[in-house]
PDB file of C-alpha atoms and ligand atoms in Angstrom:
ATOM      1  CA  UNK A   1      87.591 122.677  74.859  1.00 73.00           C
ATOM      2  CA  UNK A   2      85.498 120.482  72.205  1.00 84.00           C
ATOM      3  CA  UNK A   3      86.537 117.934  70.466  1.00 92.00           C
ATOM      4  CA  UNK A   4      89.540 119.522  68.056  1.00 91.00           C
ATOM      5  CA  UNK A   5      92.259 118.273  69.976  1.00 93.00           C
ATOM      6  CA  UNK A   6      90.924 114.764  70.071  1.00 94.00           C
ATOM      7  CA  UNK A   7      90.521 114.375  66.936  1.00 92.00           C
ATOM      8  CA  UNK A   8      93.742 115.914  64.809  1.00 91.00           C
ATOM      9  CA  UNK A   9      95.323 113.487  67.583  1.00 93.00           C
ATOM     10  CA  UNK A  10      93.747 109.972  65.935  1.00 95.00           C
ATOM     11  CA  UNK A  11      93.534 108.672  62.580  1.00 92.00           C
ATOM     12  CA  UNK A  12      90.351 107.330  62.535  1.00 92.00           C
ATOM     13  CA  UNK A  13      90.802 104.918  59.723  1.00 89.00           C
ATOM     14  CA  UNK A  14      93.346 103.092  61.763  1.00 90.00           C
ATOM     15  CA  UNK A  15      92.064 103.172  65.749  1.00 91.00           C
ATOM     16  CA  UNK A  16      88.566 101.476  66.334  1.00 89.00           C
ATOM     17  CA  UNK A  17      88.183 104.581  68.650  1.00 92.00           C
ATOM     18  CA  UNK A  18      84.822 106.729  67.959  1.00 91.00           C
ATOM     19  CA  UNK A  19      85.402 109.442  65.891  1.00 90.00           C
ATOM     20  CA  UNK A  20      83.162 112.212  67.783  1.00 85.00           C
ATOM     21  CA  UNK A  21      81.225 113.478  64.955  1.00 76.00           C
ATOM     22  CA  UNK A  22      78.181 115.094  66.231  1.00 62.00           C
ATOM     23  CA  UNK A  23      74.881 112.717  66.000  1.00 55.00           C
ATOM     24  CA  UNK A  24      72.861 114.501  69.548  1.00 52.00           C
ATOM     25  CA  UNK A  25      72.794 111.505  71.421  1.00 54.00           C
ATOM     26  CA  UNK A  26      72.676 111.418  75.116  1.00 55.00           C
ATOM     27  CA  UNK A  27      73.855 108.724  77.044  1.00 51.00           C
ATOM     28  CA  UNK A  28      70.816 108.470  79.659  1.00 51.00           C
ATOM     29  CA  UNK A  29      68.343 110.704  79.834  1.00 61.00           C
ATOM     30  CA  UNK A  30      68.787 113.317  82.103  1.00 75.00           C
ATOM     31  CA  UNK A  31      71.372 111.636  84.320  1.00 91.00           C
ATOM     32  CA  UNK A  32      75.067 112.671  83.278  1.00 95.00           C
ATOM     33  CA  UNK A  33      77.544 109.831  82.784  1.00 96.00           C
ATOM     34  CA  UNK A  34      80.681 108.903  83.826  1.00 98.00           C
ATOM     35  CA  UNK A  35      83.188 106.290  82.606  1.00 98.00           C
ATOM     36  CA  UNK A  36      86.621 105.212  84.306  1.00 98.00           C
ATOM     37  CA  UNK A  37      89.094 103.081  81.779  1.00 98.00           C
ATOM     38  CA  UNK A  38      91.949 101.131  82.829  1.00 98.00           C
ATOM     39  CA  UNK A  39      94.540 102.021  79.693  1.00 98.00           C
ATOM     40  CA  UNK A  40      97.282  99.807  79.273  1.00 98.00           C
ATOM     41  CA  UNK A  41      99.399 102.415  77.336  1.00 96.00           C
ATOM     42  CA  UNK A  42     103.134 102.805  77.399  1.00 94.00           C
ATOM     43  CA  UNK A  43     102.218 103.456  81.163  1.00 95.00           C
ATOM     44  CA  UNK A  44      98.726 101.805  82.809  1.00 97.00           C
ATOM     45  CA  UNK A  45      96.921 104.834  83.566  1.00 98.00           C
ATOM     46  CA  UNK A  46      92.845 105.226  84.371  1.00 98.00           C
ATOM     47  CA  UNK A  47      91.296 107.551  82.466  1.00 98.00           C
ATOM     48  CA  UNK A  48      88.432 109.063  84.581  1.00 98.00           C
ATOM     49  CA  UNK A  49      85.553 111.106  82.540  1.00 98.00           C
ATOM     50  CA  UNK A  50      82.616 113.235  83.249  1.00 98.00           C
ATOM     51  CA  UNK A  51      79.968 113.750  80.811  1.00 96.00           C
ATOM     52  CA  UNK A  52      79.275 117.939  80.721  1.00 95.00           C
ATOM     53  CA  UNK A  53      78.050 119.812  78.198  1.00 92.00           C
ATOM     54  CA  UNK A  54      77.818 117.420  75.425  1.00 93.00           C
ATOM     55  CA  UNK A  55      81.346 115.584  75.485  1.00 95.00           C
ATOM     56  CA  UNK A  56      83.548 113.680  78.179  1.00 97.00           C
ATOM     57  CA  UNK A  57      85.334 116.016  80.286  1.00 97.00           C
ATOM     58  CA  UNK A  58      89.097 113.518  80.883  1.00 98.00           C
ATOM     59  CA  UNK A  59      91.266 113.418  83.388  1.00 98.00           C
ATOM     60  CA  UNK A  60      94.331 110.598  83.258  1.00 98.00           C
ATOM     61  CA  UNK A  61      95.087 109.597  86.476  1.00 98.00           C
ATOM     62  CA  UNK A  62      98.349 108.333  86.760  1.00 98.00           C
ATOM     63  CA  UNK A  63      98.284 105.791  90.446  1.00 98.00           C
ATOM     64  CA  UNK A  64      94.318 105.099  89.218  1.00 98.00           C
ATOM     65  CA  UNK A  65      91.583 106.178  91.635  1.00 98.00           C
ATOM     66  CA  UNK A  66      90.991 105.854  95.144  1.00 98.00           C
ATOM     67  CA  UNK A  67      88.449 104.794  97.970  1.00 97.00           C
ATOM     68  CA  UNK A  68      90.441 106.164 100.814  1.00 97.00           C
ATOM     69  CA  UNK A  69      90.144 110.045 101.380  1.00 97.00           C
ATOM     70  CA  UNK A  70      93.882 110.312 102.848  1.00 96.00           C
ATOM     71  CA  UNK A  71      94.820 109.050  98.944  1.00 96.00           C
ATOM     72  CA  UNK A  72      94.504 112.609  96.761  1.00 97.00           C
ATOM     73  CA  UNK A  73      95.428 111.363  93.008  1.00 98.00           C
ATOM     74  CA  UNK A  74      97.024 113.196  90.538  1.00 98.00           C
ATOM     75  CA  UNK A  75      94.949 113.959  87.815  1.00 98.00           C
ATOM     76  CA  UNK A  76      95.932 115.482  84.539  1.00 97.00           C
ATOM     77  CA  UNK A  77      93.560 116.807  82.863  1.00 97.00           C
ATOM     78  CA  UNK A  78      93.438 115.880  79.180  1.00 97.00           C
ATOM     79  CA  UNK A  79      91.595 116.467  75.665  1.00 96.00           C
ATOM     80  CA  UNK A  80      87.920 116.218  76.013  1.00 96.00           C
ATOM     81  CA  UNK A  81      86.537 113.020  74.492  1.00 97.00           C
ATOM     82  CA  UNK A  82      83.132 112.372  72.506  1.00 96.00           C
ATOM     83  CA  UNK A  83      80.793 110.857  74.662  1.00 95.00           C
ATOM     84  CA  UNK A  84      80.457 107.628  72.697  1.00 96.00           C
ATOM     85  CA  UNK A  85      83.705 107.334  74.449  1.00 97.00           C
ATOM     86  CA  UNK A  86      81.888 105.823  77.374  1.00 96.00           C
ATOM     87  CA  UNK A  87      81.336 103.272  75.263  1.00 96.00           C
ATOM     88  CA  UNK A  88      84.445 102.307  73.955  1.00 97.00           C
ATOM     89  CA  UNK A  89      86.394  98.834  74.846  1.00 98.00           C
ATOM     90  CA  UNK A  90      89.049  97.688  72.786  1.00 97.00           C
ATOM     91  CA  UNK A  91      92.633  97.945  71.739  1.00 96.00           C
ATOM     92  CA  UNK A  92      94.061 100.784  70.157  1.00 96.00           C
ATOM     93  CA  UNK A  93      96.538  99.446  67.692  1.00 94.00           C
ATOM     94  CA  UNK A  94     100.258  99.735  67.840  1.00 94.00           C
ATOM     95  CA  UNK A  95     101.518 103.400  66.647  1.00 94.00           C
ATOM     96  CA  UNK A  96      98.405 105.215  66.566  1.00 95.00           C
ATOM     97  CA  UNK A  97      97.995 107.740  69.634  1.00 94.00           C
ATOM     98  CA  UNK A  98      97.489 105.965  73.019  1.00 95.00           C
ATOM     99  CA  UNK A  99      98.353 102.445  71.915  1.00 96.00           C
ATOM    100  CA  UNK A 100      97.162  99.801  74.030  1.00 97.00           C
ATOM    101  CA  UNK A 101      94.476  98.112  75.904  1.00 98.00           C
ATOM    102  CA  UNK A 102      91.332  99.856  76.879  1.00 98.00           C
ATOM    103  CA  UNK A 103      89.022  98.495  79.711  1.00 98.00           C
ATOM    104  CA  UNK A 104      85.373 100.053  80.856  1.00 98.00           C
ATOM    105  CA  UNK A 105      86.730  99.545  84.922  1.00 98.00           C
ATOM    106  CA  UNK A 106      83.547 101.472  86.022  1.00 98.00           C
ATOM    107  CA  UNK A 107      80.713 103.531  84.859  1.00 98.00           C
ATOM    108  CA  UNK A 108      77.698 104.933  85.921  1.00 97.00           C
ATOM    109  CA  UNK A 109      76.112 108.479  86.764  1.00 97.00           C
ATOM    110  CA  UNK A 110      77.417 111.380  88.176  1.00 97.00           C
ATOM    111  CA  UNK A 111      75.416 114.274  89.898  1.00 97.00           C
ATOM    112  CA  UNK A 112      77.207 117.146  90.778  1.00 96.00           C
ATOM    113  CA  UNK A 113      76.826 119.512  94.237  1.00 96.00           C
ATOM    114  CA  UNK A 114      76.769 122.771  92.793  1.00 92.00           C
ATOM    115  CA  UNK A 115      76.840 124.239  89.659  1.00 94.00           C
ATOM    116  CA  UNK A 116      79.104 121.841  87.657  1.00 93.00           C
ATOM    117  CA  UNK A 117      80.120 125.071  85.363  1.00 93.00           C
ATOM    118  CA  UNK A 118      80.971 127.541  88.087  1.00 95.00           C
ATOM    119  CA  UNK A 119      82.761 124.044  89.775  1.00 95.00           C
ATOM    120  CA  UNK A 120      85.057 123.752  86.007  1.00 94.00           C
ATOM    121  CA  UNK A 121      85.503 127.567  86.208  1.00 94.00           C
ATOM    122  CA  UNK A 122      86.931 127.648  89.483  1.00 95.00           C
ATOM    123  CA  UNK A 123      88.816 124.337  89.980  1.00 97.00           C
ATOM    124  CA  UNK A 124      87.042 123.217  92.524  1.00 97.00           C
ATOM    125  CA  UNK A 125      84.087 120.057  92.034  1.00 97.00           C
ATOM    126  CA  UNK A 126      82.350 118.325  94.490  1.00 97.00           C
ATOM    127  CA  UNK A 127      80.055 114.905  93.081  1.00 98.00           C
ATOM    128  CA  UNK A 128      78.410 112.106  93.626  1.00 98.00           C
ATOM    129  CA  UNK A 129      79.648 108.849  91.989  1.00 98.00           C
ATOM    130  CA  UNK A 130      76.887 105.756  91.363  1.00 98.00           C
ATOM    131  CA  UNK A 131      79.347 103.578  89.939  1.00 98.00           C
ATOM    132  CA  UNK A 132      80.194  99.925  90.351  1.00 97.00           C
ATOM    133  CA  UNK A 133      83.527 100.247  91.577  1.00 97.00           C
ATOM    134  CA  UNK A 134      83.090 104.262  92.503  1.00 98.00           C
ATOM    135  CA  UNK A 135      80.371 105.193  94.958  1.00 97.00           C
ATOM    136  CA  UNK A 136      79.705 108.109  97.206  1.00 98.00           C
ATOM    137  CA  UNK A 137      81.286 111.958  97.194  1.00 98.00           C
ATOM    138  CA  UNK A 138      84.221 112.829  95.412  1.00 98.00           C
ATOM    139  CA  UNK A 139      86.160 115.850  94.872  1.00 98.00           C
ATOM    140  CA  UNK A 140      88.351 117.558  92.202  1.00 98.00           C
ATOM    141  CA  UNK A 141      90.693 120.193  93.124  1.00 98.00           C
ATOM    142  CA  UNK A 142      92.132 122.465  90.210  1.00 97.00           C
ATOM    143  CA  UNK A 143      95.909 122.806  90.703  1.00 97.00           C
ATOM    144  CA  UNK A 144      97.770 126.161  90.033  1.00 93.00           C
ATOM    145  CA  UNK A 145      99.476 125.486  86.831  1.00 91.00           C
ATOM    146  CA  UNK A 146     103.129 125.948  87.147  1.00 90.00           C
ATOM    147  CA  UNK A 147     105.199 127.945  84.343  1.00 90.00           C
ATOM    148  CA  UNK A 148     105.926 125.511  81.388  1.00 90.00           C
ATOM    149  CA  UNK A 149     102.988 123.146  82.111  1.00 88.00           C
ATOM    150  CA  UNK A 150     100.907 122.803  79.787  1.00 89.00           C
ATOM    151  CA  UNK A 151      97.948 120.688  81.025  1.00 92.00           C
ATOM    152  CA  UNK A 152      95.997 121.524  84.569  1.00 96.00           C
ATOM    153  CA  UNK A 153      96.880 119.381  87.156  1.00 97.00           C
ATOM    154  CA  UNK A 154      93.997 118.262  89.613  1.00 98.00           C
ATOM    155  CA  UNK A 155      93.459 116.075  92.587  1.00 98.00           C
ATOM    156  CA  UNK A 156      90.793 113.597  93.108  1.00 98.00           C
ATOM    157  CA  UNK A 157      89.897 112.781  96.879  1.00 98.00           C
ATOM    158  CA  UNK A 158      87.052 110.723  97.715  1.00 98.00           C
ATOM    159  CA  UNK A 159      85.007 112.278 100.442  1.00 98.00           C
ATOM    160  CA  UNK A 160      84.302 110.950 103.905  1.00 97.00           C
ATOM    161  CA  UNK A 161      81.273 109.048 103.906  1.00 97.00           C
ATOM    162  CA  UNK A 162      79.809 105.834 104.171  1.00 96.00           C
ATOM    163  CA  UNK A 163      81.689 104.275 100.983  1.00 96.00           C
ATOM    164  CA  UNK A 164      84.872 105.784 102.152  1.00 96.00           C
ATOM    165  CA  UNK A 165      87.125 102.829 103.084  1.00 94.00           C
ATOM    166  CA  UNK A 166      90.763 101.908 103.352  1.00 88.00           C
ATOM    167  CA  UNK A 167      90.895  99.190 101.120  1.00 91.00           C
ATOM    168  CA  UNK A 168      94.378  99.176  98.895  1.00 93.00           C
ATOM    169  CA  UNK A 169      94.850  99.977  95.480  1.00 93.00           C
ATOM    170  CA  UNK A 170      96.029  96.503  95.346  1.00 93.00           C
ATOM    171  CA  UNK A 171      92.734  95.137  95.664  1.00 94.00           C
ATOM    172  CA  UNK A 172      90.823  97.828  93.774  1.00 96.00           C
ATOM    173  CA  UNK A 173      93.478  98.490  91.438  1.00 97.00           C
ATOM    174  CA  UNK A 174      93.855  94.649  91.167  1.00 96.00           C
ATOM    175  CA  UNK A 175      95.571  93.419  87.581  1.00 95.00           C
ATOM    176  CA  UNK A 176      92.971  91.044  87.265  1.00 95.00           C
ATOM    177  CA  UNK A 177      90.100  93.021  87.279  1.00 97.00           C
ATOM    178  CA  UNK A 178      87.176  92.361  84.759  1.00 98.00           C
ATOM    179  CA  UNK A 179      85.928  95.030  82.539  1.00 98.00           C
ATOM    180  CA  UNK A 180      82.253  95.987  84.166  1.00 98.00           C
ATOM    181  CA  UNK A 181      80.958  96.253  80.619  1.00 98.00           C
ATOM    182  CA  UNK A 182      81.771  92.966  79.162  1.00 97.00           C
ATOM    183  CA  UNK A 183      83.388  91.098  81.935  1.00 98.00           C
ATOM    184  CA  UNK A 184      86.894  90.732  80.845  1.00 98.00           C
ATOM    185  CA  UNK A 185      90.115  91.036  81.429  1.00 97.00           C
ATOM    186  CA  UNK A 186      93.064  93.398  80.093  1.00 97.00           C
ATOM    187  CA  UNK A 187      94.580  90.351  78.597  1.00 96.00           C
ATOM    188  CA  UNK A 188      90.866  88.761  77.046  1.00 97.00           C
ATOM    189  CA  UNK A 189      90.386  92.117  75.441  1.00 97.00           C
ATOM    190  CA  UNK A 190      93.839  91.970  73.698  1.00 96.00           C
ATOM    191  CA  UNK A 191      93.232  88.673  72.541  1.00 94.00           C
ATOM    192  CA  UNK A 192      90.142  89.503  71.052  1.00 91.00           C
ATOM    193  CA  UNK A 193      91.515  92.566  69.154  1.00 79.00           C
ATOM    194  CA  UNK A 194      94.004  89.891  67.110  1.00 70.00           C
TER     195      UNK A 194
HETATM  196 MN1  LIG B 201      94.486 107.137  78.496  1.00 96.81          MN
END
């Protein structure tokens, strides 16, 4: 995909987003990276992301992640993002593409089971999470795209293991949860950005 479509979408004068030029840096050595933000947009969304090959593979996931494997979540799959994106906390100012709060809700490693390319390829994903908020297996399921959409729709389901758990979205989702980066909240990051 690279990073075409995220860029002719910002105006990188304006948003305090990263702009994705190339400089070869890798987040942590030879472990991959992952990055879940809570987006207050024109709807709160998470954005979940994957490092492979070289940028953030995104996915916006409408309800936000779950711990409980009976919970598949829709998620659309959207431009790939630089991975100095993993980085990025802030607020994305008013008319500029994605206006809104952005929090760092979890990050960490990934490791995939499988080949992660063949997994892209055919829809079908199966990882590990070492996250804060996210531990344990995961899976993404490719969706058959149906005629006029224009995005691939996937499902995320947590696999059944020992961090499998029942626990609401309520309390994982909760509105007052602090950033894991910088330990704020949604509102304490859009104070900061005035
Ligand atoms: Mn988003």
């Amino acid at each position: 995909m690279g990073l075409s479509e995220y860029q002719s979408k910002r105006d990188f004068a304006r948003t305090t987003e990263p702009s994705g030029e190339p400089n070869g840096t890798r987040a942590d050595g030879d472990a991959l990276a992952f990055v879940v933000h809570k987006h207050a947009s024109s709807h709160l969304h998470y954005d979940f992301r994957l490092e492979w090959d070289g940028v953030l593979k995104s996915w916006a996931i409408p309800k936000g992640p779950s711990l409980d494997p009976a919970q598949k979540r829709l998620a659309v799959q959207v431009e790939d993002h630089p991975l100095e994106y993993a980085a990025f906390e802030g607020t994305i100012p008013e008319g500029e593409y994605g206006a809104g709060t952005v929090m760092i809700w979890d990050r960490g490693t990934w490791e995939p089971l499988g080949d992660p390319g063949e997994g892209f390829e055919r829809g079908s994903l199966k990882f590990v999470l070492r996250g804060s908020r996210l531990k344990g297996g995961f899976a993404l399921v490719r969706l058959r795209r149906r005629p006029g959409e224009t995005r691939d729709n996937w499902l995320l389901i947590k696999e059944r293991d020992e961090h499998a758990s029942s626990v609401s979205d309520q309390e994982l989702l909760a509105p007052d949860a602090r950033s894991v980066a910088s330990g704020r909240t949604m509102e304490e990051i859009a104070q900061d950005a005035r």
